[in-house]
Short mmCIF file of C-alpha atoms and ligand atoms in Angstrom, two decimals:
data_model
loop_
_atom_site.label_atom_id
_atom_site.label_comp_id
_atom_site.label_asym_id
_atom_site.label_seq_id
_atom_site.Cartn_x
_atom_site.Cartn_y
_atom_site.Cartn_z
CA MET A 3 -50.11 77.07 -64.46
CA ASN A 4 -53.29 74.05 -64.75
CA LEU A 5 -55.97 76.69 -65.10
CA LYS A 6 -58.67 74.10 -65.36
CA THR A 7 -57.79 72.95 -62.40
CA CYS A 8 -58.14 73.91 -58.96
CA VAL A 9 -57.54 72.21 -55.48
CA LEU A 10 -59.57 72.61 -52.22
CA ALA A 11 -57.95 72.30 -48.76
CA GLY A 12 -60.33 70.37 -47.08
CA PRO A 13 -59.80 71.15 -43.02
CA ALA A 14 -58.78 67.69 -42.40
CA SER A 15 -55.98 67.91 -45.27
CA LYS A 16 -54.56 71.44 -45.58
CA ASP A 17 -51.27 70.54 -45.93
CA LEU A 18 -51.43 67.48 -48.42
CA ALA A 19 -53.55 69.72 -50.60
CA LYS A 20 -51.07 72.05 -50.57
CA SER A 21 -48.66 69.57 -51.82
CA VAL A 22 -51.02 67.98 -54.86
CA ALA A 23 -51.69 71.87 -55.68
CA LYS A 24 -48.22 72.18 -56.23
CA ILE A 25 -47.33 69.11 -57.87
CA LEU A 26 -50.64 69.66 -60.41
CA GLY A 27 -49.48 73.47 -60.83
CA ALA A 28 -53.15 74.30 -60.00
CA LYS A 29 -54.75 77.43 -57.96
CA LEU A 30 -55.05 76.23 -53.97
CA ILE A 31 -58.65 77.34 -52.55
CA ASP A 32 -59.11 77.42 -49.12
CA VAL A 33 -61.92 76.04 -47.39
CA GLU A 34 -62.83 78.15 -44.32
CA LEU A 35 -64.51 75.94 -41.21
CA ARG A 36 -66.91 76.77 -38.21
CA ILE A 37 -67.63 74.39 -35.45
CA PHE A 38 -70.91 75.41 -34.07
CA PRO A 39 -71.33 74.83 -30.31
CA ASP A 40 -73.19 71.78 -30.64
CA GLY A 41 -70.39 70.16 -32.87
CA GLU A 42 -72.21 70.64 -36.58
CA SER A 43 -69.88 71.92 -39.08
CA LYS A 44 -70.29 74.84 -41.56
CA VAL A 45 -67.61 75.16 -44.60
CA ARG A 46 -66.99 77.89 -46.82
CA ILE A 47 -65.39 77.31 -50.22
CA ASP A 48 -63.37 80.37 -50.74
CA GLY A 49 -63.06 80.84 -54.31
CA GLU A 50 -64.57 80.75 -57.99
CA LEU A 51 -65.43 76.89 -59.12
CA ASP A 52 -67.35 77.63 -62.36
CA GLY A 53 -66.35 75.17 -64.67
CA LYS A 54 -63.36 74.20 -63.14
CA ILE A 55 -62.36 70.61 -61.81
CA ALA A 56 -62.17 70.68 -58.30
CA VAL A 57 -60.22 68.20 -56.34
CA ILE A 58 -61.65 68.31 -53.16
CA VAL A 59 -58.86 66.72 -50.69
CA GLN A 60 -60.18 65.54 -47.40
CA SER A 61 -59.08 62.71 -45.16
CA THR A 62 -61.74 60.98 -42.63
CA TYR A 63 -59.32 60.17 -39.45
CA PRO A 64 -60.40 60.91 -36.59
CA PRO A 65 -63.28 62.83 -35.62
CA VAL A 66 -63.96 60.42 -38.32
CA ASP A 67 -67.63 61.39 -38.97
CA THR A 68 -67.06 65.23 -38.30
CA HIS A 69 -64.33 64.80 -41.44
CA LEU A 70 -66.62 62.24 -43.48
CA MET A 71 -69.54 65.02 -43.10
CA GLN A 72 -67.24 67.96 -44.34
CA SER A 73 -65.96 66.15 -46.95
CA LEU A 74 -69.83 65.66 -48.17
CA PHE A 75 -70.61 69.31 -47.41
CA MET A 76 -67.85 70.51 -49.93
CA ILE A 77 -68.48 68.03 -52.60
CA GLY A 78 -72.17 69.30 -52.40
CA LYS A 79 -71.45 72.83 -52.53
CA ALA A 80 -68.48 72.36 -55.25
CA MET A 81 -71.14 70.93 -57.58
CA LYS A 82 -73.62 73.84 -56.78
CA MET A 83 -70.65 76.42 -57.46
CA GLY A 84 -70.41 75.04 -61.43
CA ALA A 85 -67.61 72.55 -60.87
CA SER A 86 -67.07 69.15 -61.76
CA VAL A 87 -65.47 67.15 -58.32
CA CYS A 88 -62.85 64.59 -57.90
CA ALA A 89 -63.06 63.76 -54.60
CA VAL A 90 -60.03 62.95 -53.03
CA ILE A 91 -59.99 61.03 -49.73
CA PRO A 92 -56.82 59.82 -49.04
CA TYR A 93 -58.01 57.77 -45.70
CA LEU A 94 -60.94 56.35 -46.15
CA ALA A 95 -62.73 55.50 -43.15
CA TYR A 96 -65.30 52.52 -42.29
CA ALA A 97 -63.32 50.37 -45.04
CA ARG A 98 -62.57 48.20 -42.06
CA GLN A 99 -66.68 47.78 -41.71
CA ASP A 100 -66.58 45.67 -45.33
CA LYS A 101 -68.76 42.95 -44.27
CA GLU A 102 -70.86 40.99 -41.41
CA PHE A 103 -68.11 39.49 -39.50
CA LEU A 104 -70.96 38.64 -36.53
CA ASN A 105 -74.52 38.69 -37.17
CA GLY A 106 -76.37 41.67 -36.88
CA GLU A 107 -73.22 43.92 -37.68
CA ALA A 108 -73.74 46.85 -40.15
CA VAL A 109 -71.81 46.96 -42.97
CA SER A 110 -71.01 50.70 -42.46
CA MET A 111 -68.95 50.90 -45.65
CA GLU A 112 -71.83 49.93 -47.72
CA LEU A 113 -73.87 53.34 -46.55
CA VAL A 114 -70.69 55.20 -46.40
CA GLY A 115 -69.95 54.49 -50.55
CA ASN A 116 -73.71 55.25 -50.88
CA LEU A 117 -73.34 58.80 -49.36
CA PHE A 118 -70.19 59.28 -51.92
CA ASN A 119 -72.23 57.79 -54.94
CA SER A 120 -75.25 60.34 -54.31
CA SER A 121 -73.06 63.18 -53.43
CA GLY A 122 -72.48 64.54 -56.78
CA ALA A 123 -68.62 63.56 -57.15
CA LYS A 124 -67.54 62.39 -60.66
CA ASN A 125 -65.14 60.42 -59.41
CA LEU A 126 -63.21 59.56 -55.94
CA ILE A 127 -59.38 58.70 -55.43
CA SER A 128 -58.33 57.07 -52.00
CA VAL A 129 -55.03 55.53 -51.03
CA ASP A 130 -54.18 52.41 -49.79
CA VAL A 131 -57.84 51.42 -49.12
CA HIS A 132 -58.31 48.52 -46.52
CA SER A 133 -59.96 46.37 -49.17
CA GLN A 134 -61.19 45.67 -52.72
CA MET A 135 -64.58 44.72 -51.03
CA ALA A 136 -64.76 48.10 -49.42
CA LEU A 137 -64.07 49.83 -52.77
CA SER A 138 -66.93 47.77 -54.39
CA TYR A 139 -69.55 49.62 -52.29
CA LEU A 140 -68.52 52.59 -54.50
CA LYS A 141 -70.63 52.84 -57.60
CA ILE A 142 -68.99 56.10 -59.20
CA PRO A 143 -65.43 55.23 -60.67
CA ALA A 144 -63.31 54.78 -57.80
CA TYR A 145 -59.61 54.35 -57.62
CA ASN A 146 -57.21 53.24 -55.09
CA VAL A 147 -53.47 54.33 -55.28
CA SER A 148 -50.65 52.76 -53.43
CA ALA A 149 -48.55 54.54 -50.85
CA VAL A 150 -46.15 51.49 -50.98
CA PRO A 151 -43.64 52.44 -53.40
CA LEU A 152 -43.50 55.94 -51.56
CA LEU A 153 -42.81 54.35 -48.40
CA ALA A 154 -40.11 51.68 -50.34
CA SER A 155 -38.24 54.78 -51.56
CA TYR A 156 -38.27 56.25 -47.95
CA PHE A 157 -36.42 52.80 -46.84
CA LYS A 158 -34.44 52.26 -49.70
CA SER A 159 -32.65 55.73 -48.32
CA GLN A 160 -31.56 54.23 -44.79
CA LYS A 161 -29.23 51.98 -44.37
CA LEU A 162 -30.73 48.54 -43.85
CA VAL A 163 -29.27 45.25 -43.32
CA GLN A 164 -30.86 42.17 -45.24
CA PRO A 165 -33.85 43.99 -45.43
CA LEU A 166 -37.29 41.53 -45.07
CA ALA A 167 -40.52 42.94 -45.77
CA VAL A 168 -43.20 41.56 -43.09
CA SER A 169 -47.18 41.76 -43.12
CA PRO A 170 -48.84 41.54 -39.64
CA ASP A 171 -51.38 39.24 -40.94
CA ILE A 172 -52.06 36.88 -43.60
CA GLY A 173 -54.67 39.84 -45.22
CA GLY A 174 -51.87 42.20 -46.04
CA ALA A 175 -49.40 39.36 -47.53
CA ALA A 176 -49.69 41.68 -51.07
CA ARG A 177 -48.79 44.65 -49.39
CA ALA A 178 -45.70 43.19 -47.88
CA GLN A 179 -45.03 41.51 -51.49
CA GLU A 180 -45.18 45.03 -52.75
CA LEU A 181 -42.74 46.45 -50.63
CA ALA A 182 -40.29 43.75 -50.88
CA LYS A 183 -40.50 44.33 -54.94
CA ASN A 184 -40.02 47.79 -54.77
CA ILE A 185 -37.06 47.23 -52.26
CA GLY A 186 -35.84 44.33 -54.12
CA THR A 187 -36.16 41.80 -51.24
CA SER A 188 -38.63 38.96 -49.90
CA SER A 189 -41.49 39.24 -47.85
CA ILE A 190 -43.60 36.92 -45.40
CA ALA A 191 -46.87 37.14 -43.62
CA LEU A 192 -47.71 36.37 -39.91
CA PRO A 193 -50.19 34.17 -38.82
CA LYS A 194 -52.56 36.96 -36.74
CA PHE A 195 -55.73 35.87 -35.01
CA ARG A 196 -58.20 38.52 -33.72
CA ASP A 197 -60.83 37.96 -31.55
CA ARG A 198 -63.85 39.66 -33.23
CA ASN A 199 -65.72 40.00 -29.72
CA THR A 200 -63.09 41.64 -27.66
CA GLY A 201 -60.54 42.69 -30.52
CA GLU A 202 -57.63 41.22 -28.99
CA VAL A 203 -54.94 40.24 -31.12
CA THR A 204 -52.66 37.19 -31.01
CA ILE A 205 -49.81 35.93 -33.03
CA ASP A 206 -47.93 32.41 -32.53
CA GLN A 207 -44.54 33.26 -31.69
CA ASN A 208 -43.45 29.85 -32.91
CA ALA A 209 -44.67 30.48 -36.40
CA PRO A 210 -42.37 28.76 -38.82
CA GLU A 211 -41.99 31.90 -40.61
CA LEU A 212 -40.25 33.75 -38.43
CA LYS A 213 -37.32 31.73 -38.86
CA ILE A 214 -35.83 33.74 -41.80
CA THR A 215 -36.04 36.85 -39.70
CA LYS A 216 -32.92 36.05 -37.49
CA GLY A 217 -30.21 39.08 -37.61
CA ARG A 218 -32.03 40.91 -40.78
CA ASP A 219 -33.50 44.50 -40.90
CA VAL A 220 -37.12 43.83 -40.84
CA ILE A 221 -40.14 46.61 -42.18
CA LEU A 222 -43.28 45.75 -40.72
CA ILE A 223 -45.73 47.12 -43.00
CA ASP A 224 -49.90 47.38 -42.19
CA ASP A 225 -52.17 49.86 -43.85
CA ILE A 226 -53.51 51.25 -41.06
CA ILE A 227 -52.28 51.62 -37.23
CA SER A 228 -54.93 52.45 -35.14
CA THR A 229 -54.14 51.22 -31.72
CA GLY A 230 -51.14 49.42 -32.22
CA GLY A 231 -52.36 45.99 -31.11
CA SER A 232 -51.57 44.62 -34.37
CA VAL A 233 -48.07 45.59 -35.02
CA VAL A 234 -47.24 45.46 -30.96
CA LYS A 235 -48.11 42.07 -31.22
CA ALA A 236 -46.00 41.49 -34.39
CA THR A 237 -42.89 43.40 -33.16
CA GLU A 238 -42.88 41.68 -30.04
CA VAL A 239 -42.66 38.11 -31.61
CA LEU A 240 -40.26 39.72 -34.20
CA VAL A 241 -37.79 41.22 -31.53
CA LYS A 242 -37.95 37.53 -29.86
CA ALA A 243 -37.26 35.84 -32.97
CA GLU A 244 -33.97 38.05 -33.13
CA CYS A 245 -34.18 39.96 -35.78
CA ARG A 246 -31.83 42.88 -36.33
CA ARG A 247 -34.10 45.86 -36.28
CA VAL A 248 -37.86 46.37 -36.66
CA PHE A 249 -38.96 49.13 -38.76
CA VAL A 250 -42.84 50.02 -38.72
CA ALA A 251 -44.58 51.30 -41.68
CA CYS A 252 -48.26 52.13 -42.84
CA ALA A 253 -50.09 54.79 -44.81
CA HIS A 254 -52.27 55.65 -42.53
CA ALA A 255 -50.96 56.11 -38.78
CA LEU A 256 -54.00 56.62 -36.90
CA LEU A 257 -52.02 56.17 -33.29
CA ILE A 258 -54.87 56.14 -31.13
CA ASN A 259 -54.44 55.64 -27.07
CA GLY A 260 -50.71 56.04 -27.19
CA ALA A 261 -50.33 53.55 -29.95
CA LEU A 262 -46.72 55.22 -30.73
CA GLU A 263 -45.24 54.92 -27.75
CA LYS A 264 -46.77 51.13 -27.46
CA ILE A 265 -44.62 50.53 -30.55
CA MET A 266 -41.88 52.02 -29.45
CA ALA A 267 -41.98 49.84 -25.79
CA ALA A 268 -42.32 46.95 -27.92
CA GLY A 269 -39.19 47.11 -29.14
CA ALA A 270 -39.35 49.01 -32.74
CA SER A 271 -36.62 51.29 -33.84
CA GLU A 272 -38.99 53.63 -35.65
CA VAL A 273 -42.25 54.10 -36.97
CA VAL A 274 -42.75 55.57 -40.54
CA GLY A 275 -46.52 56.98 -41.67
CA THR A 276 -47.56 59.06 -44.46
CA ASN A 277 -49.29 62.17 -44.97
CA THR A 278 -53.21 60.80 -45.23
CA VAL A 279 -53.36 61.48 -41.34
CA PRO A 280 -50.91 64.14 -40.13
CA SER A 281 -48.73 62.81 -37.26
CA LYS A 282 -45.33 63.22 -35.97
CA VAL A 283 -44.81 60.08 -37.87
CA SER A 284 -45.85 61.60 -41.37
CA LYS A 285 -42.31 61.09 -42.81
CA VAL A 286 -43.80 60.33 -46.37
CA ASP A 287 -46.13 62.46 -48.89
CA VAL A 288 -48.44 60.42 -51.10
CA ALA A 289 -49.37 63.44 -53.30
CA PRO A 290 -46.76 62.40 -56.21
CA ALA A 291 -49.31 58.94 -56.07
CA ILE A 292 -52.35 61.15 -56.11
CA CYS A 293 -51.41 63.46 -58.67
CA ASP A 294 -50.64 60.49 -61.03
CA GLN A 295 -53.69 59.28 -60.72
CA ILE A 296 -55.49 62.64 -61.50
CA SER A 297 -53.17 63.12 -64.40
CA LYS A 298 -54.37 60.31 -65.88
CA LEU A 299 -58.10 61.11 -65.34
CA ASN A 300 -57.61 64.37 -67.08
CA GLU A 301 -55.99 62.86 -70.04
C1 R5P B 421 -56.48 44.82 -40.00
O1 R5P B 421 -57.14 44.19 -41.25
C2 R5P B 421 -55.90 46.31 -40.47
O2 R5P B 421 -55.15 45.63 -41.57
C3 R5P B 421 -55.12 46.82 -39.63
O3 R5P B 421 -53.70 45.48 -39.12
C4 R5P B 421 -55.62 46.73 -38.26
O4 R5P B 421 -56.84 47.80 -38.36
C5 R5P B 421 -54.71 47.79 -37.46
O5 R5P B 421 -55.81 47.85 -36.16
P1 R5P B 421 -55.00 48.06 -34.79
O6 R5P B 421 -53.68 49.03 -34.58
O7 R5P B 421 -55.98 48.46 -33.77
O8 R5P B 421 -54.28 46.44 -34.38
#
């Protein structure tokens, strides 16, 4: 039993926190939540924290702002109770707002970073953060752990035919390369274009990269699936290019507005996500990756 560390199960990540506590051999402490009629959250930590390392696990999937505020309230209270806090924010919301794409846009991640910087947390661990730029706004030690090796293990246990890792966009090329390396295959990245005003996504169905997908099982990998717009477009062009099957994988399956149904309707065989966002596609547990990082910090 790890007596120095305890794991706080944030309201958004109870199952993941349980898994983290089990691997660490640490006590799991529940966090009670009340939502006031006006929408305010009130958290109550149900245990002793004095002198402990408190690992607070709370993802910030929708309702984004509510989960974000709850994470800050828990960190603040745990500090007051005498703990040294390691904030585990598996899905870090606002990371996509990491720069000013159009004039006058708020760089929201900068403020979110500042909130964690001043929260009192000693360090922060996240999973597949959207960009290094987003992470750069954190001035406390911040660590990004990859869910890709765990996703790769899932796919290695399936019987795939000539698997190929595909990123729906150039920005995700390194992620597809990492998946390919873990599976023992190659990867490509598709030329995606997103209209910054309408949000509409297009992918050139005549892109030369698509040629090598014919007859192969494709794993289309992204960090986030929100509306599904990116992977739906990518699945459509891959199906047109006559690949064998399309498996869609991501760390954070937000699946907004019927995204899962849209992806399946586009011709995907399966969608695989992790438990950074609990959903019916949470097939991969990211706790081992998070615990590896926690152990390194505590060495
Ligand atoms: C974009 O750069 C991200 O990596 C994802 O591709 C994007 O956020 C997914 O959003 P949606 O599912 O709405 O296309």
